[in-house]
XYZ file of C-alpha atoms in Angstrom:
713
model
C -146.275 -36.735 -16.504
C -147.061 -39.438 -13.977
C -149.892 -38.677 -11.566
C -150.228 -39.938 -8.020
C -152.481 -37.475 -6.223
C -152.779 -37.417 -2.477
C -156.332 -37.347 -1.148
C -157.316 -34.694 1.347
C -158.634 -37.116 3.910
C -155.357 -38.959 4.144
C -153.019 -36.003 3.976
C -154.325 -32.884 5.644
C -152.895 -32.516 9.110
C -154.735 -30.250 11.548
C -153.902 -26.721 10.371
C -154.026 -24.677 13.543
C -155.273 -24.568 17.090
C -157.142 -21.780 18.899
C -155.423 -18.472 19.272
C -157.232 -18.167 22.590
C -158.215 -21.090 24.814
C -161.942 -21.781 24.536
C -164.241 -24.585 23.436
C -166.409 -22.651 20.966
C -164.930 -20.899 17.939
C -165.983 -19.355 14.655
C -164.598 -21.199 11.636
C -165.213 -20.492 7.983
C -167.285 -23.166 6.293
C -167.975 -21.737 2.837
C -167.581 -18.854 0.439
C -169.853 -17.604 -2.335
C -168.564 -15.854 -5.441
C -170.799 -12.836 -6.074
C -170.249 -13.056 -9.832
C -172.228 -16.303 -9.783
C -175.346 -14.148 -9.408
C -174.317 -11.829 -12.280
C -172.040 -13.913 -14.528
C -172.046 -11.363 -17.357
C -171.098 -8.370 -15.205
C -167.544 -7.050 -15.530
C -167.478 -6.088 -11.854
C -169.561 -7.164 -8.888
C -169.451 -6.491 -5.178
C -171.065 -7.507 -1.917
C -171.272 -4.503 0.378
C -174.067 -4.402 2.957
C -175.657 -7.745 3.771
C -178.725 -8.932 5.684
C -180.674 -12.153 6.221
C -184.321 -13.145 6.096
C -186.150 -13.900 9.331
C -185.859 -17.657 8.789
C -182.113 -17.328 8.237
C -182.236 -19.205 4.935
C -181.591 -16.366 2.475
C -178.934 -13.664 2.394
C -179.605 -10.310 0.746
C -176.768 -7.967 -0.254
C -176.229 -4.756 -2.192
C -174.001 -4.802 -5.256
C -173.235 -1.224 -6.263
C -171.061 -1.810 -9.366
C -173.422 -4.566 -10.515
C -176.425 -2.300 -9.908
C -178.252 -5.107 -8.149
C -179.667 -6.443 -4.923
C -178.483 -10.035 -4.758
C -179.841 -13.124 -3.024
C -178.017 -16.223 -1.776
C -179.708 -19.445 -0.718
C -178.029 -20.742 2.461
C -180.442 -23.544 3.261
C -177.230 -25.554 3.388
C -174.754 -22.967 4.685
C -171.793 -25.106 3.702
C -172.994 -24.913 0.084
C -174.403 -21.448 -0.621
C -176.020 -21.065 -4.040
C -176.969 -18.181 -6.294
C -180.616 -17.203 -5.863
C -180.949 -14.353 -8.333
C -181.003 -10.570 -8.265
C -183.367 -7.614 -8.241
C -182.282 -4.756 -10.498
C -183.387 -1.390 -9.091
C -183.355 1.850 -11.059
C -180.191 3.310 -9.600
C -177.312 2.326 -7.310
C -178.228 0.271 -4.219
C -176.294 1.469 -1.176
C -177.610 -0.440 1.842
C -180.178 -3.060 2.747
C -182.052 -4.308 5.809
C -184.580 -7.115 6.080
C -187.789 -7.527 8.074
C -189.539 -10.863 7.773
C -189.378 -11.724 4.083
C -189.066 -8.143 2.865
C -185.810 -6.428 1.922
C -185.656 -2.641 2.197
C -182.850 -0.954 0.321
C -181.678 2.587 -0.202
C -181.118 3.405 -3.870
C -179.021 6.355 -5.015
C -180.255 8.210 -8.112
C -178.250 11.414 -7.672
C -177.477 13.400 -10.807
C -174.655 15.255 -9.067
C -173.215 16.072 -5.655
C -175.304 19.248 -5.570
C -178.506 17.522 -6.652
C -178.624 14.341 -4.563
C -181.651 12.060 -4.755
C -182.758 8.550 -4.019
C -185.556 6.295 -2.939
C -186.304 3.482 -0.525
C -187.443 0.320 -2.256
C -189.087 -2.709 -0.659
C -188.651 -6.091 -2.325
C -190.416 -9.379 -1.615
C -187.550 -11.836 -1.160
C -189.609 -14.799 -2.362
C -190.777 -13.253 -5.629
C -187.927 -10.745 -6.174
C -190.631 -8.192 -6.944
C -190.969 -4.605 -5.761
C -193.802 -4.147 -3.254
C -193.205 -0.590 -2.054
C -191.270 2.612 -2.631
C -190.766 5.955 -0.870
C -188.872 8.959 -2.196
C -185.923 10.061 -0.081
C -184.711 13.622 0.519
C -181.247 12.919 -0.855
C -178.542 10.303 -1.342
C -179.065 7.322 0.989
C -176.395 5.438 2.872
C -177.187 3.118 5.809
C -180.630 1.604 6.453
C -181.609 0.344 9.926
C -184.825 -1.297 11.171
C -186.080 -1.045 14.751
C -185.918 -4.338 16.693
C -189.709 -4.273 17.172
C -190.236 -3.695 13.440
C -192.203 -0.494 13.970
C -190.088 1.844 11.831
C -186.823 2.238 9.994
C -184.227 4.959 9.622
C -182.056 5.921 6.657
C -178.866 7.954 6.845
C -179.124 10.557 4.078
C -175.463 11.335 3.559
C -175.449 13.752 0.617
C -171.736 13.075 0.378
C -169.212 15.733 -0.509
C -167.291 16.016 -3.753
C -163.746 15.134 -2.710
C -162.388 16.707 -5.911
C -164.047 20.058 -5.290
C -161.755 22.673 -3.803
C -159.955 21.053 -0.891
C -162.563 18.272 -0.754
C -163.797 19.144 2.710
C -167.181 19.597 4.313
C -169.208 21.726 4.181
C -170.685 21.336 0.804
C -174.402 21.802 0.464
C -176.926 20.329 0.626
C -176.675 19.063 4.187
C -177.422 15.464 5.100
C -180.354 14.364 7.245
C -181.890 11.264 8.832
C -185.063 9.907 7.230
C -187.551 7.834 9.230
C -190.701 6.007 8.185
C -193.107 3.630 9.945
C -193.669 0.013 8.950
C -197.020 -1.750 8.981
C -197.651 -4.969 10.894
C -196.907 -6.783 7.632
C -193.541 -5.059 7.391
C -194.518 -2.725 4.554
C -193.344 0.884 4.409
C -195.975 3.528 5.058
C -194.663 6.535 3.168
C -197.328 8.818 4.659
C -195.554 8.567 8.037
C -192.188 9.784 6.716
C -190.327 12.397 8.769
C -186.907 13.985 8.582
C -184.588 14.572 11.526
C -182.554 17.751 11.250
C -178.991 17.158 12.498
C -177.470 20.467 11.419
C -175.895 22.817 13.946
C -174.648 20.030 16.239
C -171.101 19.133 15.226
C -168.009 21.192 15.868
C -166.744 20.333 12.373
C -168.863 21.913 9.598
C -172.076 22.021 11.672
C -173.975 23.379 8.654
C -173.161 20.279 6.585
C -173.619 17.026 8.514
C -172.921 13.832 6.561
C -174.798 10.964 8.289
C -173.026 7.682 7.608
C -174.561 4.873 9.636
C -177.652 4.285 11.787
C -178.551 1.751 14.473
C -181.737 1.430 16.532
C -182.054 0.010 20.064
C -184.980 -1.707 21.796
C -186.150 1.661 23.137
C -186.510 2.859 19.533
C -183.658 5.329 19.859
C -181.628 5.951 16.727
C -177.886 6.520 16.960
C -176.203 7.980 13.888
C -172.591 8.713 12.995
C -171.659 11.910 11.192
C -168.329 10.577 9.973
C -166.712 13.590 8.317
C -168.021 15.772 11.148
C -166.532 13.407 13.775
C -169.821 13.488 15.662
C -172.446 11.105 17.066
C -176.145 11.913 17.507
C -178.877 10.014 19.367
C -182.447 10.612 18.133
C -185.887 9.575 19.258
C -188.165 7.806 16.808
C -189.890 11.108 16.006
C -186.578 12.736 15.066
C -185.967 14.706 18.253
C -182.321 15.032 19.284
C -181.808 13.239 22.614
C -178.058 13.737 22.881
C -175.035 14.447 20.739
C -171.289 14.684 21.213
C -167.972 14.733 19.429
C -166.472 11.322 18.726
C -163.199 12.779 19.988
C -159.623 11.816 19.259
C -157.126 9.157 20.302
C -153.385 9.259 20.954
C -151.716 6.234 19.396
C -148.193 4.980 20.091
C -145.991 2.637 18.044
C -147.713 3.327 14.724
C -146.350 2.740 11.223
C -147.117 5.935 9.287
C -144.729 5.558 6.327
C -145.243 3.477 3.189
C -141.571 2.710 2.595
C -141.654 -1.049 2.103
C -140.854 -1.839 5.743
C -142.907 -2.571 8.840
C -141.635 -0.094 11.409
C -143.902 0.668 14.361
C -142.388 3.647 16.158
C -144.450 6.789 15.518
C -146.881 8.559 17.862
C -149.939 10.294 16.436
C -153.101 11.919 17.755
C -156.038 11.463 15.410
C -159.797 11.976 15.320
C -161.907 8.832 15.404
C -164.295 9.723 12.539
C -166.427 6.595 13.054
C -168.181 4.855 10.187
C -170.344 1.970 11.420
C -172.120 2.075 14.769
C -174.188 -0.509 16.655
C -175.986 -0.631 19.995
C -174.551 -3.165 22.461
C -177.464 -2.605 24.825
C -179.875 0.288 25.359
C -177.210 2.546 26.883
C -173.958 1.600 25.081
C -172.895 1.450 21.458
C -169.728 0.521 19.587
C -168.113 2.408 16.727
C -165.665 1.327 14.013
C -163.309 4.277 13.631
C -162.447 4.038 9.956
C -161.805 7.724 9.337
C -162.401 9.695 6.182
C -161.501 13.365 5.931
C -159.051 14.025 8.763
C -159.169 11.014 11.042
C -159.238 7.276 11.390
C -157.940 5.958 14.703
C -157.271 2.358 13.543
C -159.457 0.833 16.247
C -162.908 0.784 17.768
C -164.642 2.333 20.744
C -167.530 1.685 23.122
C -169.414 4.819 24.178
C -172.161 5.323 26.708
C -175.219 7.114 25.411
C -174.121 10.359 27.044
C -170.746 10.305 25.292
C -168.440 8.786 27.896
C -165.769 6.481 26.486
C -166.300 3.128 28.199
C -163.658 1.282 26.156
C -161.040 2.317 23.598
C -159.077 -0.306 21.683
C -156.249 2.084 20.844
C -153.612 0.136 18.918
C -154.552 -3.255 20.391
C -156.749 -4.278 17.450
C -154.242 -3.244 14.811
C -151.376 -4.826 16.753
C -153.187 -8.161 16.836
C -153.708 -7.898 13.078
C -150.013 -7.116 12.581
C -149.062 -10.322 14.381
C -151.089 -12.537 12.018
C -149.573 -10.991 8.880
C -152.582 -8.941 7.744
C -151.140 -5.453 8.166
C -151.512 -3.389 4.922
C -148.179 -1.569 4.606
C -149.467 0.382 1.596
C -152.035 2.031 3.915
C -149.562 3.073 6.613
C -149.630 6.707 5.527
C -153.421 6.766 5.599
C -155.538 4.936 8.160
C -153.860 1.570 8.614
C -156.230 -1.388 8.868
C -159.337 0.878 8.680
C -161.986 -0.676 10.924
C -165.147 0.054 8.953
C -167.894 -2.189 10.256
C -169.132 -3.213 13.670
C -171.839 -5.805 14.327
C -173.342 -6.978 17.614
C -175.016 -10.250 18.543
C -175.176 -12.990 21.165
C -174.150 -16.579 20.483
C -175.057 -18.988 23.245
C -174.834 -16.763 26.293
C -171.901 -14.676 25.054
C -172.409 -11.187 23.625
C -169.966 -10.515 20.783
C -168.816 -7.463 18.885
C -167.527 -8.234 15.399
C -165.156 -5.547 14.106
C -164.338 -5.632 10.401
C -161.042 -4.127 9.199
C -161.544 -3.179 5.564
C -157.895 -2.830 4.519
C -156.654 -5.830 6.529
C -159.538 -8.076 5.417
C -160.006 -9.352 8.958
C -162.896 -9.517 11.403
C -162.083 -9.321 15.092
C -164.336 -11.322 17.411
C -164.668 -9.671 20.818
C -166.415 -10.999 23.915
C -168.173 -7.966 25.434
C -169.650 -9.631 28.486
C -168.072 -6.675 30.290
C -168.374 -3.669 27.920
C -165.599 -1.925 29.813
C -163.171 -4.789 29.205
C -163.782 -6.556 25.862
C -161.688 -9.658 25.196
C -160.382 -10.428 21.704
C -161.259 -14.067 21.091
C -160.441 -14.544 17.414
C -159.293 -12.923 14.196
C -160.981 -14.374 11.127
C -159.966 -14.121 7.437
C -162.875 -12.179 6.020
C -162.145 -11.972 2.301
C -160.874 -8.933 0.414
C -162.326 -5.585 1.475
C -165.002 -6.550 4.010
C -167.806 -4.003 4.033
C -170.710 -5.526 5.948
C -171.609 -8.396 8.282
C -174.755 -10.155 9.349
C -175.278 -12.660 12.149
C -177.765 -15.532 12.374
C -177.256 -16.813 15.939
C -180.171 -19.251 15.647
C -178.074 -21.093 13.068
C -174.690 -20.266 14.640
C -173.698 -18.264 11.548
C -171.623 -15.141 10.951
C -171.459 -13.839 7.373
C -169.136 -11.248 5.828
C -169.707 -9.324 2.605
C -166.553 -8.332 0.749
C -166.648 -5.596 -1.844
C -163.281 -5.825 -3.624
C -163.510 -7.322 -7.092
C -160.492 -7.030 -9.375
C -158.259 -8.966 -11.728
C -157.316 -11.281 -8.861
C -159.911 -12.871 -6.619
C -163.511 -11.910 -7.327
C -165.743 -10.466 -4.606
C -167.010 -13.124 -2.202
C -169.403 -13.611 0.684
C -167.850 -15.695 3.473
C -169.792 -17.889 5.912
C -168.511 -18.766 9.385
C -170.022 -21.215 11.846
C -169.817 -21.047 15.642
C -168.549 -24.527 16.440
C -167.396 -26.676 19.300
C -164.027 -27.010 17.590
C -160.534 -25.518 17.605
C -159.995 -22.249 15.767
C -158.558 -22.953 12.319
C -157.139 -19.479 11.694
C -154.501 -18.056 11.863
C -151.981 -20.603 10.614
C -148.975 -18.431 11.469
C -148.389 -15.681 14.028
C -145.610 -13.582 15.529
C -147.450 -13.286 18.858
C -145.152 -13.892 21.805
C -142.084 -12.184 20.353
C -140.263 -9.646 22.512
C -141.255 -6.804 20.200
C -144.139 -6.223 17.816
C -143.152 -7.921 14.556
C -145.040 -7.578 11.325
C -144.685 -9.994 8.449
C -146.182 -10.940 5.123
C -145.394 -11.932 1.536
C -143.838 -15.211 2.687
C -142.107 -16.869 -0.252
C -139.433 -19.587 -0.205
C -138.706 -21.695 2.848
C -136.384 -24.425 4.101
C -136.492 -26.973 6.910
C -133.676 -26.792 9.477
C -132.172 -29.873 11.104
C -134.017 -29.139 14.363
C -137.416 -29.225 12.609
C -137.926 -25.472 12.526
C -138.401 -23.565 9.275
C -136.671 -20.525 7.814
C -138.763 -18.489 5.363
C -138.085 -15.323 3.381
C -140.285 -12.371 2.494
C -140.223 -11.091 -1.063
C -139.634 -7.654 -2.589
C -142.897 -6.180 -1.289
C -140.855 -5.305 1.796
C -137.949 -4.027 -0.264
C -136.565 -1.873 2.539
C -136.754 -4.671 5.089
C -135.768 -8.032 3.549
C -136.193 -10.618 6.276
C -135.588 -14.268 7.064
C -138.250 -15.487 9.494
C -137.489 -18.362 11.851
C -140.647 -20.403 12.485
C -141.427 -22.913 15.217
C -143.873 -25.390 13.683
C -144.255 -27.443 16.859
C -146.953 -25.027 18.069
C -150.430 -24.421 16.665
C -150.592 -21.930 15.138
C -146.970 -22.005 14.021
C -145.003 -19.154 15.569
C -142.391 -16.797 14.212
C -139.686 -16.726 16.882
C -137.078 -14.558 15.166
C -136.842 -12.028 12.344
C -133.358 -11.904 10.817
C -132.983 -8.730 8.759
C -130.913 -9.197 5.606
C -128.270 -6.477 5.390
C -125.484 -5.236 3.180
C -122.727 -3.524 5.161
C -125.085 -3.231 8.092
C -127.912 -1.519 6.172
C -131.121 -3.064 4.796
C -130.141 -4.852 1.586
C -131.944 -3.251 -1.329
C -132.575 -4.382 -4.909
C -133.499 -7.888 -3.798
C -136.550 -10.056 -4.361
C -135.980 -13.063 -2.138
C -137.941 -16.021 -3.483
C -135.943 -19.014 -2.274
C -133.772 -20.039 0.657
C -131.648 -23.030 1.571
C -129.122 -23.777 4.304
C -125.404 -23.446 3.565
C -124.415 -26.175 6.052
C -122.386 -23.759 8.201
C -125.167 -21.867 9.974
C -125.882 -19.452 7.112
C -128.046 -19.421 4.007
C -128.093 -19.315 0.249
C -130.884 -17.052 -1.009
C -132.270 -16.888 -4.544
C -133.343 -13.406 -5.626
C -135.683 -13.022 -8.586
C -134.411 -10.302 -10.871
C -136.175 -7.614 -12.817
C -133.906 -5.768 -15.190
C -136.295 -2.877 -15.870
C -136.072 -2.043 -12.160
C -132.335 -2.723 -11.909
C -132.939 -5.768 -9.696
C -130.431 -8.459 -10.676
C -131.044 -12.183 -10.845
C -128.598 -13.413 -8.239
C -127.789 -15.935 -5.530
C -126.708 -14.436 -2.214
C -124.637 -16.069 0.514
C -125.994 -14.740 3.809
C -124.570 -15.266 7.266
C -126.531 -16.385 10.314
C -126.823 -12.734 11.344
C -128.387 -11.756 8.000
C -125.340 -9.952 6.561
C -124.662 -10.650 2.883
C -121.214 -12.231 2.623
C -121.010 -12.918 -1.098
C -123.139 -13.297 -4.207
C -123.257 -15.232 -7.456
C -124.322 -13.322 -10.560
C -125.783 -14.810 -13.724
C -123.316 -15.644 -16.484
C -123.571 -13.838 -19.822
C -125.228 -16.858 -21.447
C -128.209 -16.544 -19.092
C -128.289 -12.749 -19.017
C -128.739 -12.805 -22.779
C -132.009 -14.761 -22.514
C -133.389 -13.811 -19.089
C -136.867 -12.512 -18.412
C -138.366 -11.036 -15.271
C -139.935 -14.384 -14.315
C -136.792 -15.622 -12.653
C -135.561 -17.497 -9.605
C -138.377 -18.909 -7.473
C -136.622 -21.436 -5.277
C -133.238 -22.820 -4.331
C -132.019 -26.017 -2.700
C -128.605 -27.511 -1.936
C -127.080 -30.968 -2.081
C -123.485 -30.876 -0.851
C -121.681 -28.380 -3.141
C -124.483 -28.254 -5.702
C -127.147 -25.549 -5.746
C -130.324 -26.144 -7.752
C -132.455 -23.140 -8.704
C -135.992 -23.184 -10.122
C -136.807 -20.555 -12.748
C -140.478 -19.646 -12.690
C -141.338 -19.526 -16.394
C -139.885 -19.731 -19.874
C -136.977 -17.487 -20.751
C -136.387 -16.373 -24.309
C -134.577 -19.523 -25.412
C -136.958 -22.034 -23.822
C -139.680 -24.006 -25.622
C -143.268 -23.178 -24.721
C -144.311 -24.527 -21.324
C -140.770 -25.417 -20.285
C -138.921 -23.741 -17.416
C -135.250 -23.990 -16.602
C -133.937 -25.708 -13.511
C -130.399 -24.411 -13.104
C -127.473 -25.985 -11.333
C -124.461 -24.211 -9.852
C -121.435 -26.089 -8.590
C -119.942 -24.164 -5.670
C -116.599 -25.888 -6.183
C -116.071 -25.574 -9.921
C -118.300 -22.449 -10.268
C -119.904 -24.032 -13.326
C -123.554 -23.636 -14.375
C -125.759 -26.382 -15.777
C -129.397 -26.715 -16.853
C -132.301 -29.101 -17.309
C -135.889 -28.394 -18.364
C -139.053 -28.840 -16.316
C -142.188 -29.485 -18.452
C -144.920 -27.141 -17.219
C -148.597 -28.055 -17.379
C -150.253 -26.177 -20.238
C -152.471 -23.488 -18.687
C -156.221 -23.227 -19.213
C -155.907 -19.482 -18.547
C -153.086 -17.163 -17.522
C -149.823 -18.997 -16.991
C -148.288 -21.928 -15.119
C -144.863 -21.788 -13.512
C -142.592 -23.120 -10.778
C -142.664 -21.596 -7.306
C -140.311 -23.760 -5.247
C -137.696 -26.498 -5.343
C -136.649 -28.707 -2.404
C -134.230 -31.624 -2.332
C -134.945 -34.162 0.382
C -133.755 -37.733 0.609
C -133.695 -39.354 -2.819
C -136.119 -36.878 -4.393
C -136.359 -33.288 -5.596
C -139.753 -31.665 -5.013
C -141.315 -28.767 -6.903
C -144.350 -26.551 -6.485
C -146.041 -26.021 -9.827
C -148.928 -23.577 -9.956
C -151.032 -21.368 -12.186
C -151.710 -17.716 -11.419
C -155.470 -18.170 -11.017
C -157.689 -17.559 -7.976
C -160.943 -19.073 -6.699
C -162.926 -21.373 -9.012
C -160.647 -20.479 -11.943
C -157.632 -22.203 -10.367
C -156.673 -25.487 -12.060
C -153.019 -26.270 -11.348
C -151.670 -26.124 -7.789
C -149.539 -29.175 -7.091
C -146.422 -30.662 -5.558
C -144.403 -32.778 -7.947
C -141.139 -34.651 -7.648
C -138.391 -36.313 -9.601
C -135.695 -38.734 -8.449
C -132.567 -36.923 -7.286
C -130.690 -39.045 -9.796
C -132.578 -37.299 -12.620
C -130.548 -34.174 -11.898
C -127.469 -36.044 -13.142
C -128.807 -35.381 -16.638
C -128.113 -31.652 -16.360
C -125.891 -30.292 -19.139
C -123.850 -27.182 -19.808
C -125.538 -23.955 -20.814
C -124.366 -24.363 -24.422
C -126.079 -27.741 -24.798
C -129.707 -28.732 -25.391
C -131.288 -29.460 -21.986
C -132.855 -32.790 -21.172
C -136.430 -32.751 -19.882
C -137.414 -33.976 -16.421
C -140.298 -36.408 -15.977
C -142.037 -35.252 -12.768
C -144.813 -37.136 -11.031
C -147.623 -35.358 -9.196
C -147.430 -36.176 -5.502
C -150.048 -33.828 -4.056
C -152.946 -32.012 -5.682
C -153.046 -28.895 -3.511
C -156.484 -27.654 -4.593
C -158.428 -29.669 -1.965
C -156.072 -28.351 0.721
C -156.478 -24.773 -0.441
C -160.269 -25.182 -0.287
C -160.249 -27.004 3.042
C -160.824 -23.911 5.198
C -163.924 -22.773 3.316
C -162.318 -19.888 1.444
C -161.595 -19.412 -2.228
C -158.394 -20.837 -3.691
C -155.435 -18.491 -3.198
C -153.236 -18.035 -6.230
C -149.692 -17.895 -4.850
C -148.636 -21.213 -3.376
C -144.956 -20.359 -3.037
C -143.287 -22.062 -0.074
C -142.360 -25.694 0.527
C -140.194 -27.235 3.236
C -139.785 -30.983 3.636
C -138.861 -32.504 6.987
C -136.573 -35.481 7.432
C -139.607 -37.702 8.042
C -141.127 -36.515 4.761
C -143.733 -34.116 6.208
C -144.278 -31.295 3.711
C -144.988 -27.752 4.940
C -146.719 -25.532 2.388
C -147.255 -21.773 2.515
C -148.952 -19.105 0.416
C -147.779 -15.563 -0.353
C -150.254 -12.830 0.686
C -148.675 -10.071 -1.451
C -148.171 -7.847 1.582
C -151.976 -7.419 1.850
C -151.916 -5.178 -1.233
C -155.144 -5.816 -3.185
C -155.174 -9.171 -1.427
C -157.167 -10.700 1.412
C -153.992 -10.963 3.481
C -154.724 -14.592 4.207
C -151.651 -16.802 4.598
C -152.082 -20.546 4.583
C -149.274 -22.468 6.280
C -149.960 -26.151 6.714
C -148.382 -29.612 6.879
C -149.055 -32.596 4.657
C -148.097 -36.062 5.804
C -145.147 -37.839 4.199
C -145.730 -39.645 0.901
């Protein structure tokens, strides 16, 4: 295979402009793979995260790895593994004072016999320097701004499999407080316990403290999540005030997990806040994740006496929907699940950072006026964000992401506050007449007017859609959503992976089949209105050898359709995929082989095919994420090479593609890990190549969609 790679510096066109007009923006500059600190661990996670006083070291809890991890960010654009401390038990939360990390460690034998301890670790030596026993299972740890004491939420969580899984289940939770010496060491002799029983309307006998925050007046605010209650305490444990977190009426909500994004329901739901943080000494913000009965999909600012100063309602989730991060598989639960809220000032602007766990997004809000926050940005946080830390002295925002599975490993993401345009999002539906969700973008095609049509795949099986995209704006904008129908109803049993124009205002769409789910491999002729007008089924010769790894792209030259098959079928040699031809006039099939790069791990296959000018372009990729990714590239062959296609009963010739663009530098260019599914390619008349990634409908995925141009080659 010939190789002519395109360098990043010469090819990468500016990806996106600010979502909101302003000079300063947060942009991701780096990501750190948590497994690099524990390379032998099967599973790792970054949950709660903090930073040393000098801002040069990050400290995070890793529950499945059983560790407290450290990251050297002396150069924040190149974070490096700095080792771990292995406590005796499960670390749940961490806070830092000076050069000392204080972490809650869970040692509970059972739900009815909760236990734990507070451990203090010297960050420089990674050695334990102090320990206090705790009266139960710890959750959040918070340190007073003046460093005089800390508080620990003792949750004593319920057994969700016991009975109906509700509170109350004894023993009750409490709030633990202990003083710190001038050197930042814990003084266990000063420990006291704040009793928060008898306050909530929900299970008052069994409070479950979730999160603590301390203001400059040394007042501790704590959420009782399952109890839907908030309590303000003095530093000696006295209750200053308490109130119900209340409920919210939400309109235009998607509450069904049916494979379609339909925002039409109205619900009233308790907030059940998780994280909480003081904005000033009289106001605090909550992330209303929900747990037992609630979860209001947004965030709230309360005054200390319980008045609601600001309620986001559906605004936060709606903004997430527009950038393609809405998790359809969580519609029946709590939607995007805002779990974390962090407060800090950058320059002269006070910000609230709201992390949506299921959408893998952090919202950046300007709270100069706490009664009227302004959403400035939505940032791609990594999969399952759990905690955030800010280092304003270094213009840094850091997210800790807990999800670690067979796809992308858990990562810590670093963002810098820059005098630069916002890089993310790359694609949005903002500005459409009605709220339009999207995701799982697969094949795409360039129209004559320079716009792009793109299809969503089978993740939205009850709402197959062709999206019309205006790429003249930054970010690119979805301007229309054409629903694909069969006799006026959503067309089912389709997995749209490729699209091309039919030359008469309609489309040819390639659908990847899966016989075990009765989804046929087929080519559909679709009108401009989205109605299926006709289809082309596979001939018996192909049905006899097909596998589920089927059609992944389609392109047209006059009356000839060319279709890329993702991987080997049963009659193909190893590392060879079919490229099929279908003559619309003669209705004859033909075939040629594409030689796939041998994989280092997993598999390599085709994801797209595009004919433009005198060339046919392909996307060839492996199925690997992050540092494991090796093959993500655009290749091409002369259009004349397709003349070598033969009938299905003959031995196929083999194409000789050349590599035009190595996509790995482009996929790393925004500071994140490499996404696995590079699936869309559209080539303009001037040769500009538009590339997109598939976010799997935000199902066990970060939700991040990259959509970017590469200059003509």
